[in-house]
Amino acid sequence: MSGHYAIHFYNRLRAIDTNNYEGSAPNSFGKIRNLQHFSLNEKLLADIPFEQRKVFVLTEKPSMIIVHQSIYEAIQAENLTGMRFWKVSEWDDNAMFR
């Protein structure tokens, strides 16, 4: 179908604050199989250039896509559909089912 693109995320950041999350311990590959609640490591993110952390996936949980508030606001301003957003501080493993 013309006018549509597949997207590949190459920004993979180890960004979970490992001192402040609920879930299983990371496995031998550093992945967290069961993640119930988490926060981001603000110090780690501050050390990464802003443009490289506007959109990324978590290395610890590759299915988790994180976008900066500026991206969220741009999507909202364009009235794009097909997406739901949660603040990281409000997300838990039941968020998608509410």
Backbone as a ProteinNet text record, in pm:
[ID]
protein_1_A
[PRIMARY]
MSGHYAIHFYNRLRAIDTNNYEGSAPNSFGKIRNLQHFSLNEKLLADIPFEQRKVFVLTEKPSMIIVHQSIYEAIQAENLTGMRFWKVSEWDDNAMFR
[TERTIARY]
84.2	0	89.9	67	149.9	116.6	216.4	195.5	215.9	258.9	283.9	426	482.4	619.6	625.9	715.4	747.5	853.2	855.5	951.7	1041.6	1169.3	1266.8	1334.1	1335.4	1397.9	1541.9	1633.3	1774.3	1825.7	1750.8	1788.1	1738.6	1829.2	1797.8	1879.1	1810.5	1879.6	1850	1952.7	1938	1898.8	1769.6	1723.5	1641.6	1609.4	1530.5	1615.7	1558.2	1623.9	1613.3	1722.2	1717.9	1698.7	1706.8	1678.3	1532.2	1456	1317.5	1228.3	1212.2	1118.8	1063.4	949.3	888	881.6	929.8	927.8	1034.1	1048.1	1146.8	1287.9	1384.1	1524.8	1564.3	1654	1700.8	1763.3	1736.5	1795.7	1940.4	2002.2	2143.4	2167.6	2062.7	2075.4	2040.3	2006.5	1970.6	1826.1	1743.4	1601.8	1520	1416.9	1324.5	1197.8	1175.3	1062.2	928.2	911	785.5	811.2	763.2	780.6	645	631.2	502.3	496.4	607.3	611.9	758.5	786.8	926.4	937.1	1057.7	1089.8	1218.4	1244.2	1363.4	1479.5	1598.4	1720.7	1753	1715.1	1730.2	1876.9	1966.6	2108.5	2163.7	2129.9	2174.7	2122.1	1995.1	1937	2000.2	2032.2	2093.3	2229.8	2296	2427.6	2419.1	2297.2	2276.3	2222.7	2278.8	2227.7	2076.2	2011	1865	1809.1	1868.1	1816.1	1820.5	1908.9	1919.7	1826	1754	1663.2	1520.4	1488.9	1351.7	1257.5	1308	1231.8	1329.3	1296	1383	1304	1363.3	1306.9	1398.9	1340.8	1418.6	1494.9	1623.3	1702.1	1647.9	1606.3	1557	1420.6	1343.7	1209	1184.5	1236.8	1234.7	1097.1	991.4	857.8	808.7	883.2	843.3	904.6	820.5	864.7	844.3	949.6	943.9	960	873.1	884.8	890.1	963.2	973.3	840.4	813.2	688.9	670.9	778	766.6	711.2	747.2	694.2	545.8	512.6	373.1	287.8	335.1	259.4	244.3	346.9	337.5	234.4	230.5	132.2	-9	-25.2	-155.4	-200.7	-109.1	-142.1	-189.6	-139.3	-177.9	-300.5	-354	-471.4	-451.3	-329.3	-303.1	-372.9	-419.7	-494.4	-417.3	-469.2	-411.6	-305	-289.5	-189	-249.1	-200.1	-233.7	-103.2	-102.5	18	-8.9	92.8	90.1	219	210.9	333.3	402.5	534.1	608	571.9	556	524.3	385.8	299.4	163.4	142.8	243.6	230.1	247.3	168.2	193.6	152.6	173.9	151.5	5.7	-86.2	-227.4	-272.8	-182.3	-218.1	-292.1	-248.6	-309.9	-451.3	-490.9	-621.9	-724.9	-685	-778.9	-847.9
-116.4	0	124.2	213.7	333.9	428.3	507.1	604.7	551.8	426.6	368.6	314.5	315.7	269.6	174.2	79.5	-3.6	72.5	53.6	126.1	27.4	58.6	-21.9	67.6	25	104	60.8	152.7	120.7	181.9	272.8	326.9	229.4	152.6	58.5	101.5	145.9	197.9	113.1	88.4	22.5	133.1	157.7	280.5	259.6	136.2	113.1	139	210.3	230.6	98.2	23.4	-110.4	-107.3	10.9	23.3	57.6	75.9	119.4	58.1	-73.7	-139.2	-262.7	-307.6	-430.8	-527.3	-645.5	-746.6	-850.9	-939.8	-1045.8	-991.1	-1065.2	-1026.4	-1038	-952	-964.9	-1102.5	-1161.9	-1291.7	-1272.7	-1378.4	-1371.6	-1277.2	-1241.1	-1147	-1003.9	-984	-852.2	-814.8	-909.6	-883.3	-912.2	-831.3	-852.1	-913	-1038.8	-1110.3	-1054.9	-1041.4	-991.7	-856.8	-752.4	-616.4	-564.6	-533.6	-485.1	-333.3	-271	-126.2	-85.1	33.8	75.6	226.6	274.5	414.7	417.3	530	543.1	598.3	559.7	607.5	744.5	850.1	987.2	1024.9	977.2	1008.6	947.7	821.6	755.7	830.7	866.3	936.1	1073.4	1141.7	1274.7	1269	1152.8	1137	1106.1	1085.1	1052.4	1175.9	1212.9	1330.5	1323.2	1436.5	1442.9	1378.9	1405.8	1351.4	1199.4	1138	992.2	926.9	1007	949.3	1001.3	1062.8	1109.2	991.6	887.5	764.7	649.1	554.3	438.5	320.9	203.6	85.8	49.3	-11.2	-53.5	-181.1	-181.3	-302.9	-412.8	-373.7	-470.9	-528.9	-455.9	-497.9	-444.4	-513.5	-460.4	-426.8	-481.5	-449.2	-313.6	-252.2	-124.7	-9.1	68.7	185.5	308.3	387.3	507.9	629	727.7	851.7	969.6	1070.9	1193.3	1269	1350.1	1427.7	1510.8	1562.1	1643.3	1560.7	1432.9	1344.7	1318.5	1289.6	1268.4	1389.9	1509	1631	1653.3	1620.4	1635.2	1539.1	1416.4	1318.3	1363.1	1413.5	1462.7	1581.6	1672.1	1790.9	1755	1644.8	1601	1510.1	1482.8	1395.9	1258	1204.4	1070.6	967.7	860.8	759.1	627.6	532.5	398.4	379.6	478.4	469.2	514.2	454.1	500.8	524.9	623	660	660.1	624.2	632.7	698.7	782.5	832.4	712.6	709.1	598.2	584.2	695.8	691.1	632.4	625.9	574.6	437.1	387.5	259.3	144.8	39	-88.9	-197.9	-323.1	-430.7	-448.7	-380.6	-386.9	-265.7	-173	-46.8	-66.8	-159.9	-177.3	-231.1	-283.8	-345.7	-257.4	-133	-39.5	43.7
0	0	0	-90.8	-97	17.5	57.3	162.9	303.4	316.8	449	454.2	572.2	591.5	709.6	701.9	818.3	897.7	1026.4	1107.9	1181	1185.3	1257.7	1361	1485.3	1590.9	1609.2	1585.6	1606.6	1735.9	1795.7	1927	2033.3	2087.5	2195.1	2315.2	2417.1	2534.4	2657.2	2735.6	2865.3	2962	2973	3037.4	3163.7	3198.6	3319.2	3442.2	3536.6	3665.9	3741.3	3744.9	3804.5	3955.4	4016.1	4158.6	4185.1	4078.7	4094.9	3986.9	3993.5	3902.6	3971.5	3923.4	3971.9	3855.7	3876.9	3772.9	3798.9	3703.5	3718.9	3702.7	3754.2	3739.5	3592.1	3545.1	3406.4	3383.4	3267.2	3235.2	3188.6	3141.2	3101.8	2983.8	2910.8	2798.6	2840.4	2969.1	3018.6	2996.8	2950.3	2925.3	3050.3	3072.9	3184.3	3127	3157.1	3097.9	3145.4	3274.8	3331	3396.9	3333.9	3385.2	3429.4	3559	3608	3618.5	3657.6	3675.9	3670.3	3614.9	3606.5	3600.9	3619.3	3595	3514.1	3451.6	3368.2	3449	3411	3475	3416.1	3486.5	3436.1	3415.1	3500.9	3486.2	3357.6	3333.4	3210.4	3088.1	3088.4	2973.9	2954.1	3061.5	3050.6	2982.1	2987.5	2925.2	2776.2	2724.7	2583	2513.1	2397.3	2326.2	2305	2322.4	2315.4	2189.4	2074.8	1948.5	1944.6	2023.2	2023.8	2124.6	2201.7	2300.3	2286.3	2172.9	2151.9	2127.5	2060.1	2036.7	2052.8	2139.8	2156.6	2212.4	2204.5	2269.8	2384.5	2486.3	2601.2	2569.1	2592.6	2574.7	2666	2787.2	2884.2	2846.6	2767.8	2728.4	2587.4	2484.4	2347.5	2291.2	2348.9	2298.5	2349.5	2441.2	2499.9	2420.3	2353.8	2277	2364.1	2379	2461	2369.6	2383.7	2307.1	2402.2	2363.7	2443	2433.8	2532.6	2535.5	2409.3	2351.3	2228.5	2111.9	2104.6	1999.8	2026.3	2150.6	2188.4	2149.6	2183.8	2154	2003.9	1926.1	1779.7	1722.5	1772.9	1726.1	1764	1885.4	1928.1	1843.8	1813.1	1734.7	1593.8	1540	1405.1	1406.5	1525.8	1539.7	1476.7	1489.5	1436.5	1523.6	1461.4	1534.5	1535.9	1612.4	1615.5	1722.1	1811.1	1916.4	2047.8	2156.5	2291	2363.5	2448.3	2521.3	2670.9	2748.7	2893.8	2937.9	3039.1	3100.9	3164.8	3156.6	3215.9	3363.2	3431.5	3574.6	3602.3	3502	3519.7	3457.8	3384.9	3316.3	3415.2	3395.7	3460.8	3363.3	3400.2	3303.1	3263.2	3329	3291	3209.9	3182	3118	2985.6	2904.8	2772.3	2778.8	2893.5	2904.9	2972.2	3002.7	3067	2962.8
[MASK]
++++++++++++++++++++++++++++++++++++++++++++++++++++++++++++++++++++++++++++++++++++++++++++++++++

